[in-house]
Amino acid sequence: MADKLRLTEEEAAILAGDQGPGLQKAMAIVVALAKIYGAADLVPVESAQVSGVSYKNLGEAGLEFLQEWAAMGARARIPATLNPAGADMQAWRALGFPEAFIEKQRAVVDAYTLLGVLPTLTCTPYQAGTQPAIGQHLAWAESSAVSYANSVLGARTNREGGPSALAAAIVGRTARCGLHLDEGRQPTALFDVRCAIASEADLGALGILVGSQVRSGVPYLRVAAGLPAHADLKTLGAAMAASGAVGLYHLEGFTPEARAGAIRTSALRASSIDSLRPGYDQLDGNAAEVDLVSVGCPHASLAEMAAIAGALDGRTLRAQLWVTTARPIRDRAVDAGLVSRIEASGGRVVADTCLVVAPVAALGFRSLATNSAKMAFYAPSHSGLSVRFGPLERCIDAAITGRWHP
Ligand code: F3S
């Protein structure tokens, strides 16, 4: 496989160090991965989205790695954005984040900024300014964003790791393999969904079931009863990417490649999904009391913020409520009067971060309610929280009463 890879003259020169050690290091990473995956060549990418931002996950070794790379003179040559950090970088003090953590987190964001990556700090860049076009090649890392870009927008990206997305940003290329190729985008499993999908939590439970069955495959879904009008597909892909490693799914009648008829399903035998209960059972625990409610995973859209403000309807909260979102969406929600409505109830509209990448132990929370299947999947292991999982209305009820009502 190793000798299959062909580089252009410019790529070979970068690899030889002609454009300095920072670019050479980036090209060495991209080339090593291309050889591992048996790629024939590299593909130019239009944008990169880089994960590995929270100091909670990076630690000192990760921070030094970034600072050393920046000191070599490496800079992103294509638009590149950053995944959420470990804290709201403006309201951290009011939210109880330790100052020592914030200093380290700032150093991480500064290192990325020096590397030419925009400090957007969101997992939904497609809601906040970076909307890739159909067929565009990308190097994105955040698994939920990868799924959205591939499935809903019809762009093309593999699920890059943090360092490989950064390397791709610096050289503007990645390995042409997997989901960059027509063949890699064909479905490997076919599902007939026969139960009703009524909420975002139902979509998440479905995603958990499909992801755990197909692992890194490409599922094709036929949903007999259709989806609710307000369905936000980001929650479906986020769940599939959590329980499996799904980077692309096709949804009949909804996603662009399924609509375009470029997809072959005739050789696949359909599996039937008749109930979402096994998905709920994987996520929903048994804690009666809830001290934190988190909605906005992936980061909340303006429409979700309006739904949350409407569901709160001015009532006072017993548990803490965090609505996590991207900074530009928060700004628009301020202008629309949504942040003041949520805060009037005692809720917080938190930007730049989420409960999975924040140092939750230092904030003293124990039990979480969420409408996000991805957050429910990761919170016990990543944040040590017991979890209740259900639709927005039940989460808002838990925020108001401090209890989870079955
Ligand atoms: Fe985004 Fe955090 Fe969820 S990064 S997808 S809000 S776990």
PDB file of N, CA, C and O in Angstrom, residues 215-250:
ATOM      1  N   ARG A 215     -21.631   0.456  13.413  1.00  0.00           N
ATOM      2  CA  ARG A 215     -20.274   0.866  13.795  1.00  0.00           C
ATOM      3  C   ARG A 215     -19.740   1.936  12.830  1.00  0.00           C
ATOM      4  O   ARG A 215     -20.229   3.008  12.824  1.00  0.00           O
ATOM      5  N   SER A 216     -18.757   1.603  11.968  1.00  0.00           N
ATOM      6  CA  SER A 216     -18.222   2.653  11.088  1.00  0.00           C
ATOM      7  C   SER A 216     -18.814   2.572   9.673  1.00  0.00           C
ATOM      8  O   SER A 216     -18.281   3.188   8.751  1.00  0.00           O
ATOM      9  N   GLY A 217     -19.902   1.839   9.504  1.00  0.00           N
ATOM     10  CA  GLY A 217     -20.524   1.712   8.188  1.00  0.00           C
ATOM     11  C   GLY A 217     -21.348   2.936   7.815  1.00  0.00           C
ATOM     12  O   GLY A 217     -21.325   3.967   8.492  1.00  0.00           O
ATOM     13  N   VAL A 218     -22.048   2.804   6.669  1.00  0.00           N
ATOM     14  CA  VAL A 218     -22.886   3.900   6.153  1.00  0.00           C
ATOM     15  C   VAL A 218     -24.334   3.407   6.122  1.00  0.00           C
ATOM     16  O   VAL A 218     -24.706   2.628   5.239  1.00  0.00           O
ATOM     17  N   PRO A 219     -25.172   3.822   7.076  1.00  0.00           N
ATOM     18  CA  PRO A 219     -26.560   3.349   7.077  1.00  0.00           C
ATOM     19  C   PRO A 219     -27.446   4.136   6.122  1.00  0.00           C
ATOM     20  O   PRO A 219     -27.234   5.338   5.898  1.00  0.00           O
ATOM     21  N   TYR A 220     -28.438   3.443   5.568  1.00  0.00           N
ATOM     22  CA  TYR A 220     -29.489   4.067   4.754  1.00  0.00           C
ATOM     23  C   TYR A 220     -30.804   3.811   5.495  1.00  0.00           C
ATOM     24  O   TYR A 220     -31.161   2.670   5.778  1.00  0.00           O
ATOM     25  N   LEU A 221     -31.516   4.895   5.832  1.00  0.00           N
ATOM     26  CA  LEU A 221     -32.720   4.773   6.658  1.00  0.00           C
ATOM     27  C   LEU A 221     -33.962   5.112   5.852  1.00  0.00           C
ATOM     28  O   LEU A 221     -33.983   6.096   5.106  1.00  0.00           O
ATOM     29  N   ARG A 222     -34.989   4.274   6.021  1.00  0.00           N
ATOM     30  CA  ARG A 222     -36.324   4.593   5.491  1.00  0.00           C
ATOM     31  C   ARG A 222     -37.250   4.711   6.688  1.00  0.00           C
ATOM     32  O   ARG A 222     -37.408   3.735   7.445  1.00  0.00           O
ATOM     33  N   VAL A 223     -37.787   5.906   6.908  1.00  0.00           N
ATOM     34  CA  VAL A 223     -38.646   6.128   8.076  1.00  0.00           C
ATOM     35  C   VAL A 223     -40.088   6.184   7.574  1.00  0.00           C
ATOM     36  O   VAL A 223     -40.507   7.158   6.940  1.00  0.00           O
ATOM     37  N   ALA A 224     -40.844   5.102   7.864  1.00  0.00           N
ATOM     38  CA  ALA A 224     -42.173   4.940   7.273  1.00  0.00           C
ATOM     39  C   ALA A 224     -43.087   6.122   7.584  1.00  0.00           C
ATOM     40  O   ALA A 224     -43.792   6.624   6.707  1.00  0.00           O
ATOM     41  N   ALA A 225     -43.068   6.578   8.836  1.00  0.00           N
ATOM     42  CA  ALA A 225     -44.024   7.626   9.243  1.00  0.00           C
ATOM     43  C   ALA A 225     -43.467   9.028   9.033  1.00  0.00           C
ATOM     44  O   ALA A 225     -44.103  10.011   9.421  1.00  0.00           O
ATOM     45  N   GLY A 226     -42.279   9.149   8.462  1.00  0.00           N
ATOM     46  CA  GLY A 226     -41.679  10.470   8.244  1.00  0.00           C
ATOM     47  C   GLY A 226     -41.155  11.066   9.534  1.00  0.00           C
ATOM     48  O   GLY A 226     -41.132  10.414  10.582  1.00  0.00           O
ATOM     49  N   LEU A 227     -40.730  12.320   9.467  1.00  0.00           N
ATOM     50  CA  LEU A 227     -40.153  13.000  10.630  1.00  0.00           C
ATOM     51  C   LEU A 227     -41.016  14.202  10.976  1.00  0.00           C
ATOM     52  O   LEU A 227     -41.701  14.754  10.115  1.00  0.00           O
ATOM     53  N   PRO A 228     -40.986  14.631  12.248  1.00  0.00           N
ATOM     54  CA  PRO A 228     -41.728  15.838  12.609  1.00  0.00           C
ATOM     55  C   PRO A 228     -41.215  17.042  11.820  1.00  0.00           C
ATOM     56  O   PRO A 228     -40.029  17.090  11.452  1.00  0.00           O
ATOM     57  N   ALA A 229     -42.071  18.018  11.583  1.00  0.00           N
ATOM     58  CA  ALA A 229     -41.702  19.164  10.752  1.00  0.00           C
ATOM     59  C   ALA A 229     -40.488  19.911  11.308  1.00  0.00           C
ATOM     60  O   ALA A 229     -39.665  20.423  10.557  1.00  0.00           O
ATOM     61  N   HIS A 230     -40.346  19.947  12.643  1.00  0.00           N
ATOM     62  CA  HIS A 230     -39.258  20.715  13.246  1.00  0.00           C
ATOM     63  C   HIS A 230     -37.991  19.881  13.429  1.00  0.00           C
ATOM     64  O   HIS A 230     -37.034  20.337  14.043  1.00  0.00           O
ATOM     65  N   ALA A 231     -37.957  18.647  12.916  1.00  0.00           N
ATOM     66  CA  ALA A 231     -36.825  17.745  13.177  1.00  0.00           C
ATOM     67  C   ALA A 231     -35.500  18.387  12.791  1.00  0.00           C
ATOM     68  O   ALA A 231     -35.362  18.936  11.700  1.00  0.00           O
ATOM     69  N   ASP A 232     -34.543  18.327  13.691  1.00  0.00           N
ATOM     70  CA  ASP A 232     -33.210  18.860  13.440  1.00  0.00           C
ATOM     71  C   ASP A 232     -32.266  17.670  13.335  1.00  0.00           C
ATOM     72  O   ASP A 232     -32.005  16.991  14.327  1.00  0.00           O
ATOM     73  N   LEU A 233     -31.767  17.417  12.128  1.00  0.00           N
ATOM     74  CA  LEU A 233     -31.024  16.183  11.889  1.00  0.00           C
ATOM     75  C   LEU A 233     -29.669  16.166  12.578  1.00  0.00           C
ATOM     76  O   LEU A 233     -29.028  15.114  12.630  1.00  0.00           O
ATOM     77  N   LYS A 234     -29.216  17.299  13.134  1.00  0.00           N
ATOM     78  CA  LYS A 234     -27.899  17.269  13.777  1.00  0.00           C
ATOM     79  C   LYS A 234     -27.897  16.312  14.976  1.00  0.00           C
ATOM     80  O   LYS A 234     -26.877  15.714  15.294  1.00  0.00           O
ATOM     81  N   THR A 235     -29.040  16.156  15.613  1.00  0.00           N
ATOM     82  CA  THR A 235     -29.099  15.285  16.785  1.00  0.00           C
ATOM     83  C   THR A 235     -29.034  13.805  16.391  1.00  0.00           C
ATOM     84  O   THR A 235     -28.468  12.982  17.104  1.00  0.00           O
ATOM     85  N   LEU A 236     -29.578  13.469  15.225  1.00  0.00           N
ATOM     86  CA  LEU A 236     -29.539  12.080  14.735  1.00  0.00           C
ATOM     87  C   LEU A 236     -28.096  11.667  14.426  1.00  0.00           C
ATOM     88  O   LEU A 236     -27.613  10.626  14.880  1.00  0.00           O
ATOM     89  N   GLY A 237     -27.401  12.489  13.677  1.00  0.00           N
ATOM     90  CA  GLY A 237     -26.025  12.153  13.300  1.00  0.00           C
ATOM     91  C   GLY A 237     -25.096  12.144  14.497  1.00  0.00           C
ATOM     92  O   GLY A 237     -24.192  11.306  14.594  1.00  0.00           O
ATOM     93  N   ALA A 238     -25.301  13.075  15.443  1.00  0.00           N
ATOM     94  CA  ALA A 238     -24.451  13.125  16.639  1.00  0.00           C
ATOM     95  C   ALA A 238     -24.561  11.824  17.412  1.00  0.00           C
ATOM     96  O   ALA A 238     -23.560  11.285  17.910  1.00  0.00           O
ATOM     97  N   ALA A 239     -25.781  11.283  17.511  1.00  0.00           N
ATOM     98  CA  ALA A 239     -25.982  10.035  18.262  1.00  0.00           C
ATOM     99  C   ALA A 239     -25.338   8.855  17.549  1.00  0.00           C
ATOM    100  O   ALA A 239     -24.678   8.025  18.171  1.00  0.00           O
ATOM    101  N   MET A 240     -25.496   8.776  16.217  1.00  0.00           N
ATOM    102  CA  MET A 240     -24.875   7.677  15.455  1.00  0.00           C
ATOM    103  C   MET A 240     -23.357   7.709  15.578  1.00  0.00           C
ATOM    104  O   MET A 240     -22.698   6.670  15.625  1.00  0.00           O
ATOM    105  N   ALA A 241     -22.811   8.925  15.610  1.00  0.00           N
ATOM    106  CA  ALA A 241     -21.355   9.057  15.703  1.00  0.00           C
ATOM    107  C   ALA A 241     -20.863   8.742  17.103  1.00  0.00           C
ATOM    108  O   ALA A 241     -19.684   8.449  17.292  1.00  0.00           O
ATOM    109  N   ALA A 242     -21.762   8.795  18.096  1.00  0.00           N
ATOM    110  CA  ALA A 242     -21.352   8.500  19.474  1.00  0.00           C
ATOM    111  C   ALA A 242     -21.358   6.996  19.740  1.00  0.00           C
ATOM    112  O   ALA A 242     -20.364   6.438  20.213  1.00  0.00           O
ATOM    113  N   SER A 243     -22.470   6.316  19.410  1.00  0.00           N
ATOM    114  CA  SER A 243     -22.548   4.880  19.721  1.00  0.00           C
ATOM    115  C   SER A 243     -21.796   4.053  18.685  1.00  0.00           C
ATOM    116  O   SER A 243     -21.404   2.920  18.957  1.00  0.00           O
ATOM    117  N   GLY A 244     -21.609   4.616  17.488  1.00  0.00           N
ATOM    118  CA  GLY A 244     -20.787   3.965  16.471  1.00  0.00           C
ATOM    119  C   GLY A 244     -19.714   4.959  16.048  1.00  0.00           C
ATOM    120  O   GLY A 244     -19.325   5.826  16.818  1.00  0.00           O
ATOM    121  N   ALA A 245     -19.249   4.826  14.834  1.00  0.00           N
ATOM    122  CA  ALA A 245     -18.308   5.832  14.321  1.00  0.00           C
ATOM    123  C   ALA A 245     -18.832   6.270  12.959  1.00  0.00           C
ATOM    124  O   ALA A 245     -18.088   6.402  12.002  1.00  0.00           O
ATOM    125  N   VAL A 246     -20.154   6.496  12.907  1.00  0.00           N
ATOM    126  CA  VAL A 246     -20.803   6.794  11.628  1.00  0.00           C
ATOM    127  C   VAL A 246     -20.476   8.225  11.201  1.00  0.00           C
ATOM    128  O   VAL A 246     -20.745   9.176  11.929  1.00  0.00           O
ATOM    129  N   GLY A 247     -19.898   8.373  10.019  1.00  0.00           N
ATOM    130  CA  GLY A 247     -19.580   9.705   9.498  1.00  0.00           C
ATOM    131  C   GLY A 247     -20.538  10.158   8.422  1.00  0.00           C
ATOM    132  O   GLY A 247     -20.528  11.322   8.016  1.00  0.00           O
ATOM    133  N   LEU A 248     -21.372   9.234   7.934  1.00  0.00           N
ATOM    134  CA  LEU A 248     -22.327   9.540   6.852  1.00  0.00           C
ATOM    135  C   LEU A 248     -23.508   8.596   6.962  1.00  0.00           C
ATOM    136  O   LEU A 248     -23.334   7.389   7.144  1.00  0.00           O
ATOM    137  N   TYR A 249     -24.715   9.158   6.875  1.00  0.00           N
ATOM    138  CA  TYR A 249     -25.912   8.322   6.738  1.00  0.00           C
ATOM    139  C   TYR A 249     -26.765   8.918   5.626  1.00  0.00           C
ATOM    140  O   TYR A 249     -26.615  10.101   5.269  1.00  0.00           O
ATOM    141  N   HIS A 250     -27.630   8.088   5.073  1.00  0.00           N
ATOM    142  CA  HIS A 250     -28.587   8.569   4.072  1.00  0.00           C
ATOM    143  C   HIS A 250     -29.985   8.361   4.631  1.00  0.00           C
ATOM    144  O   HIS A 250     -30.280   7.303   5.198  1.00  0.00           O
TER     145      HIS A 250
END
